[in-house]
Coordinates of C-alpha atoms in Angstrom, one line a residue:
M86 CA 5.3 -16.1 -2.1
A87 CA 5.9 -19.5 -0.2
T88 CA 7.2 -19.2 3.4
I89 CA 9.1 -21.8 5.5
K90 CA 5.9 -22.4 7.2
D91 CA 4.2 -23.3 4.0
I92 CA 7.3 -25.9 3.1
A93 CA 7.0 -27.4 6.7
H94 CA 3.5 -28.2 6.3
E95 CA 3.7 -29.7 3.2
A96 CA 6.9 -32.1 4.2
G97 CA 5.5 -32.9 7.7
V98 CA 8.2 -31.4 9.5
S99 CA 8.9 -28.5 11.7
A100 CA 9.5 -25.0 10.5
A101 CA 12.9 -25.1 12.4
T102 CA 13.9 -28.4 10.7
V103 CA 13.1 -26.6 7.1
S104 CA 14.8 -23.5 7.9
R105 CA 18.0 -25.5 8.9
V106 CA 17.9 -27.5 5.8
L107 CA 17.4 -24.8 3.6
N108 CA 20.5 -23.3 5.0
N109 CA 22.6 -26.1 4.8
D110 CA 23.0 -26.8 8.5
Q111 CA 25.1 -30.2 8.1
S112 CA 25.0 -30.8 12.1
L113 CA 21.2 -31.3 11.5
A114 CA 20.8 -35.1 12.0
V115 CA 17.8 -35.7 9.3
S116 CA 17.8 -38.4 6.3
P117 CA 19.1 -37.4 2.9
D118 CA 15.4 -38.2 1.9
T119 CA 13.9 -35.6 4.1
R120 CA 16.6 -33.4 3.1
N121 CA 15.7 -33.9 -0.7
R122 CA 12.0 -33.7 -0.2
I123 CA 12.2 -30.4 1.4
F124 CA 14.3 -29.0 -1.2
S125 CA 11.8 -30.3 -3.7
I126 CA 9.0 -28.9 -1.9
A127 CA 10.7 -25.5 -1.8
K128 CA 11.4 -25.6 -5.4
Q129 CA 7.7 -26.7 -6.3
L130 CA 6.1 -24.0 -4.1
G131 CA 8.4 -21.3 -5.7
Y132 CA 10.5 -20.5 -2.1
K133 CA 13.2 -17.6 -2.5
P134 CA 15.6 -17.2 0.3
S135 CA 16.6 -13.6 1.4
R136 CA 18.3 -11.7 -1.6
L137 CA 20.6 -9.9 0.8
R138 CA 21.7 -13.2 2.3
Q139 CA 22.5 -14.6 -0.8
L140 CA 24.5 -11.6 -1.9
K141 CA 26.6 -11.9 1.3
Q142 CA 27.2 -15.5 0.8
N143 CA 28.3 -15.1 -3.0
K144 CA 30.8 -12.4 -2.2
E145 CA 32.4 -14.4 0.8
R146 CA 32.6 -17.4 -1.5
A147 CA 33.7 -15.7 -4.5
G148 CA 37.1 -16.6 -5.9
K149 CA 37.7 -19.5 -3.3
T150 CA 39.6 -22.6 -4.4
V151 CA 38.9 -26.0 -3.0
S152 CA 41.4 -28.8 -3.4
L153 CA 40.9 -32.5 -3.1
L154 CA 43.0 -35.1 -1.4
L155 CA 41.8 -38.8 -2.0
W156 CA 43.3 -41.7 0.1
C157 CA 42.3 -44.3 -2.7
S158 CA 44.1 -45.2 -5.9
I159 CA 42.5 -44.7 -9.2
E160 CA 41.9 -48.6 -9.3
E161 CA 40.3 -48.7 -6.0
E162 CA 38.1 -45.9 -7.1
R163 CA 36.9 -47.8 -10.4
D164 CA 36.4 -50.9 -8.4
D165 CA 34.2 -49.2 -5.8
P166 CA 31.8 -46.5 -6.8
Y167 CA 31.6 -45.4 -3.4
Y168 CA 34.6 -43.3 -3.8
A169 CA 33.5 -42.1 -7.2
S170 CA 30.3 -40.9 -6.0
I171 CA 31.8 -38.7 -2.9
R172 CA 34.0 -37.0 -5.7
R173 CA 31.0 -36.5 -7.8
G174 CA 29.1 -34.9 -5.0
I175 CA 32.3 -32.6 -4.2
E176 CA 32.2 -31.7 -8.0
L177 CA 28.5 -30.8 -8.3
R178 CA 28.3 -28.8 -4.9
C179 CA 31.2 -26.7 -5.9
E180 CA 29.7 -25.9 -9.3
E181 CA 26.6 -24.9 -7.2
L182 CA 28.5 -22.7 -5.1
G183 CA 30.3 -21.0 -7.7
L184 CA 33.6 -22.4 -6.1
T185 CA 36.9 -23.4 -8.3
L186 CA 38.0 -27.2 -7.9
G187 CA 41.6 -26.9 -7.7
Q188 CA 44.3 -29.7 -7.3
T189 CA 43.0 -33.4 -6.9
L190 CA 45.7 -35.4 -5.4
R191 CA 45.9 -39.1 -4.5
G192 CA 47.7 -40.8 -1.6
R193 CA 50.4 -40.3 0.7
S194 CA 53.1 -39.3 -2.1
S195 CA 51.2 -36.6 -3.4
I196 CA 50.8 -34.3 0.0
S197 CA 54.1 -32.9 -0.7
T198 CA 52.7 -31.4 -4.1
L199 CA 50.0 -29.6 -2.4
Q200 CA 49.7 -26.0 -3.7
K201 CA 48.2 -23.0 -1.8
T202 CA 44.5 -23.4 -1.5
D203 CA 41.4 -21.9 0.4
G204 CA 40.1 -25.3 1.4
L205 CA 41.0 -28.7 1.3
I206 CA 38.6 -32.0 1.5
V207 CA 40.3 -35.2 2.2
V208 CA 38.4 -38.3 1.6
G209 CA 39.7 -41.6 3.4
G210 CA 41.8 -42.6 6.4
V211 CA 44.7 -40.3 5.9
D212 CA 46.6 -39.2 9.2
P213 CA 45.4 -35.4 9.7
E214 CA 48.8 -34.4 11.3
E215 CA 50.4 -35.1 8.0
V216 CA 48.1 -32.5 6.1
I217 CA 48.4 -29.8 8.7
K218 CA 51.9 -29.5 8.2
L219 CA 51.2 -28.6 4.6
H220 CA 48.0 -26.8 5.0
P221 CA 48.2 -24.9 8.7
D222 CA 44.6 -23.8 8.8
K223 CA 42.7 -26.4 10.3
N224 CA 39.4 -24.2 9.8
S225 CA 39.5 -24.8 6.2
I226 CA 40.1 -28.8 6.2
V227 CA 37.1 -31.0 6.0
L228 CA 37.7 -34.9 6.8
V229 CA 35.3 -37.0 4.7
D230 CA 34.9 -40.8 5.7
Q231 CA 36.7 -40.5 9.1
Y232 CA 36.3 -38.7 12.4
H233 CA 38.7 -37.3 15.0
E234 CA 36.7 -36.3 18.1
Q235 CA 40.1 -34.8 19.5
L236 CA 40.8 -32.7 16.6
E237 CA 38.9 -29.5 15.6
Y238 CA 38.3 -30.3 12.0
D239 CA 35.0 -30.3 10.2
S240 CA 34.0 -33.9 9.3
V241 CA 31.5 -35.8 7.5
R242 CA 31.1 -39.5 7.6
L243 CA 28.6 -42.3 7.2
H244 CA 26.7 -43.6 10.1
F245 CA 28.5 -46.9 9.9
R246 CA 27.2 -48.4 13.0
Q247 CA 23.8 -47.9 11.9
A248 CA 24.3 -49.4 8.5
V249 CA 25.8 -52.7 10.1
D250 CA 23.2 -52.8 12.6
Q251 CA 20.5 -52.6 9.9
A252 CA 22.1 -55.3 7.9
L253 CA 22.6 -57.8 10.8
G254 CA 19.7 -57.2 12.6
H255 CA 17.7 -58.0 9.3
L256 CA 19.7 -61.3 8.8
I257 CA 19.0 -62.1 12.6
E258 CA 15.4 -61.2 12.2
L259 CA 15.2 -63.8 9.4
G260 CA 16.6 -66.6 11.9
H261 CA 20.3 -66.5 10.7
R262 CA 23.0 -67.1 13.3
Q263 CA 26.0 -68.0 11.5
I264 CA 26.9 -65.0 9.8
G265 CA 29.9 -64.3 7.7
F266 CA 31.7 -61.0 6.8
I267 CA 33.7 -60.1 3.5
G268 CA 35.3 -56.9 3.3
G269 CA 38.3 -54.8 2.1
K270 CA 41.2 -53.5 4.0
S271 CA 41.6 -49.8 4.2
D272 CA 42.9 -47.3 7.1
G273 CA 39.9 -46.3 9.4
E274 CA 37.4 -49.0 8.0
R275 CA 34.6 -49.3 10.4
R276 CA 32.5 -52.2 8.5
A277 CA 34.5 -54.9 10.2
H278 CA 34.8 -53.2 13.3
Y279 CA 31.1 -52.9 13.7
F280 CA 30.4 -56.4 12.6
E281 CA 32.6 -57.8 15.3
R282 CA 31.2 -55.5 17.7
F283 CA 27.6 -56.5 16.8
M284 CA 28.3 -60.3 16.5
R285 CA 30.1 -60.3 19.8
E286 CA 27.3 -58.3 21.7
Q287 CA 25.0 -61.0 20.5
G288 CA 27.1 -63.9 21.4
L289 CA 27.5 -65.2 17.7
Y290 CA 30.9 -63.7 16.5
N291 CA 33.0 -66.7 14.7
P292 CA 36.3 -65.3 13.2
Q293 CA 36.7 -68.6 10.9
F294 CA 33.6 -66.7 8.9
V295 CA 35.6 -63.4 8.6
R296 CA 37.6 -62.8 5.4
V297 CA 39.2 -59.4 4.5
G298 CA 41.3 -58.3 1.4
A299 CA 41.0 -56.0 -1.4
W300 CA 37.8 -54.1 -2.7
S301 CA 37.3 -55.3 -6.2
T302 CA 34.8 -57.7 -7.7
A303 CA 37.6 -60.4 -8.4
D304 CA 38.5 -60.0 -4.6
G305 CA 34.8 -60.8 -3.4
Y306 CA 34.8 -63.6 -5.7
L307 CA 38.0 -65.3 -4.3
M308 CA 37.2 -64.5 -0.7
M309 CA 33.7 -66.1 -0.9
N310 CA 35.7 -69.0 -2.7
N311 CA 38.1 -69.2 0.4
L312 CA 35.0 -69.1 2.9
L313 CA 33.6 -71.9 1.3
T314 CA 36.4 -74.2 2.2
E315 CA 35.3 -74.0 5.8
Q316 CA 34.0 -77.2 7.0
Q317 CA 31.1 -75.5 8.7
R318 CA 29.6 -72.6 6.4
P319 CA 27.8 -69.5 7.4
T320 CA 24.0 -69.4 6.3
A321 CA 24.2 -65.7 5.7
C322 CA 27.0 -63.3 4.9
F323 CA 27.3 -59.4 5.0
V324 CA 29.6 -58.1 2.5
A325 CA 31.2 -54.7 2.7
S326 CA 30.5 -53.4 -0.6
D327 CA 28.2 -54.2 -3.5
P328 CA 31.1 -54.9 -6.1
L329 CA 32.5 -57.4 -3.2
A330 CA 29.0 -58.8 -2.9
I331 CA 28.7 -59.4 -6.8
G332 CA 31.8 -61.2 -6.8
A333 CA 30.6 -63.3 -3.9
L334 CA 27.3 -64.2 -5.7
R335 CA 29.2 -65.4 -8.6
A336 CA 31.5 -67.6 -6.3
L337 CA 28.4 -69.1 -4.7
H338 CA 26.7 -70.0 -8.1
G339 CA 29.8 -71.5 -9.2
H340 CA 29.4 -74.0 -6.3
G341 CA 25.8 -74.5 -6.9
I342 CA 24.9 -72.8 -3.5
R343 CA 21.6 -71.3 -4.0
V344 CA 21.0 -67.6 -2.9
P345 CA 19.2 -66.9 -0.6
E346 CA 17.9 -70.7 0.0
D347 CA 21.6 -71.9 1.1
M348 CA 23.2 -68.6 2.0
A349 CA 21.5 -65.2 2.3
V350 CA 24.0 -62.1 1.1
V351 CA 23.6 -58.5 2.3
G352 CA 25.9 -56.1 0.4
F353 CA 26.8 -52.4 0.9
D354 CA 26.3 -49.1 -1.0
D355 CA 23.4 -49.9 -3.3
I356 CA 25.1 -49.4 -6.4
E357 CA 23.1 -49.5 -9.6
M358 CA 24.1 -53.0 -10.7
A359 CA 22.8 -54.0 -7.3
A360 CA 19.1 -54.4 -8.6
F361 CA 20.2 -56.2 -11.8
V362 CA 22.2 -58.9 -10.5
Q363 CA 20.8 -62.4 -10.0
P364 CA 19.2 -62.6 -7.5
P365 CA 18.8 -58.9 -6.9
L366 CA 21.0 -57.8 -4.0
T367 CA 19.6 -56.8 -0.7
T368 CA 21.9 -54.0 0.3
V369 CA 22.3 -51.1 2.6
R370 CA 21.8 -47.9 0.8
A371 CA 24.7 -45.4 1.5
Y372 CA 24.6 -41.9 0.4
P373 CA 28.2 -40.8 -0.8
E374 CA 27.4 -38.2 -3.2
E375 CA 25.5 -36.3 -0.2
M376 CA 28.6 -36.9 1.6
G377 CA 30.6 -34.9 -1.0
K378 CA 28.1 -32.2 -1.2
A379 CA 28.2 -31.9 2.8
A380 CA 31.8 -31.5 2.8
V381 CA 31.8 -28.7 0.4
Q382 CA 28.9 -27.0 2.2
L383 CA 30.9 -27.2 5.7
L384 CA 33.8 -25.4 3.9
S385 CA 31.4 -22.7 2.5
E386 CA 30.1 -22.1 6.0
R387 CA 33.8 -21.9 7.2
F388 CA 34.5 -19.2 4.2
E389 CA 31.4 -17.4 5.5
G390 CA 32.6 -17.3 9.0
R391 CA 31.6 -19.9 10.9
E392 CA 34.2 -20.8 13.6
P393 CA 33.2 -23.9 15.7
P394 CA 33.8 -27.3 14.0
S395 CA 30.7 -29.1 12.6
H396 CA 30.4 -32.7 12.3
S397 CA 27.9 -34.4 9.7
V398 CA 26.7 -37.8 10.0
I399 CA 24.8 -39.4 6.9
G400 CA 22.4 -42.0 7.8
T401 CA 21.7 -45.3 5.6
R402 CA 18.6 -47.2 4.6
L403 CA 18.5 -51.3 4.2
V404 CA 16.9 -51.9 0.8
I405 CA 15.5 -55.6 0.8
R406 CA 15.7 -57.4 -2.3
E407 CA 15.9 -61.1 -3.1
S408 CA 19.3 -62.4 -1.7
S409 CA 17.9 -62.7 1.8
C410 CA 15.2 -64.4 3.2
R411 CA 14.4 -66.4 6.4
N412 CA 16.4 -69.3 7.3
G413 CA 14.7 -72.4 7.7

């Protein structure tokens, strides 16, 4: 029978890392690729976890209901697959762990309709104090896509600073100094914040190159058209989601601006369509489905008795395609 040491040897990581991954320790700073590779090797080698441990965990989870509060509208979820992927991850992990998915609520107006539930996953920029009034057990609330260090909630968030640094570092390495930003408005949105922070640190921030609006592809088109009215144009643009970037590419094409020769474009998410637009989109690959799965795992650990809050940070990876190239 395969052991943890066998898996560690094949994966090229320590036995301690394998043990924590297989036990779904969401506080472990390991990339989704490494995590998935460990699970894949464990399956190939026929690794079987302790039967007694499994029985204990299944008993503690039995009959538990998880409800979901989404801080985005149906239209926003349709326009940006990021939120749909988080929800899909939540649904898949609930099914894997035998948890019942209860209510799915949207927006501030729906909070008052929250019914009794064993656990609550909140996705987006909701004020946690609003939720705690209706679901007082903070140990069974997980915040996704936000983080409040002063509050004792479990949380899962994307490493947005890493993501923005990857995108802008790539553009600067290519020789770009006049870099624009197109993004959407939402509570707790971090991409615009880290864009400004990075560019100011480099002495390159220009507020005339920043456009912020809604999150749809059509809004990306409109914002890029507006950005192009500036007398001085950026040579590159970081766009906060792939749907926005696809709209921006359409606007650039309509103005006869070549991508990447006249303007490089970097998106965010790495949705399926990003590889098929023209030119194929350089983008930051996020792992929103993993975020959803991690949120359910944190709740499951609470059901099994964990008390200290845990904060999971999901890393990102830059995927370089043809929409970015060296400036000059």
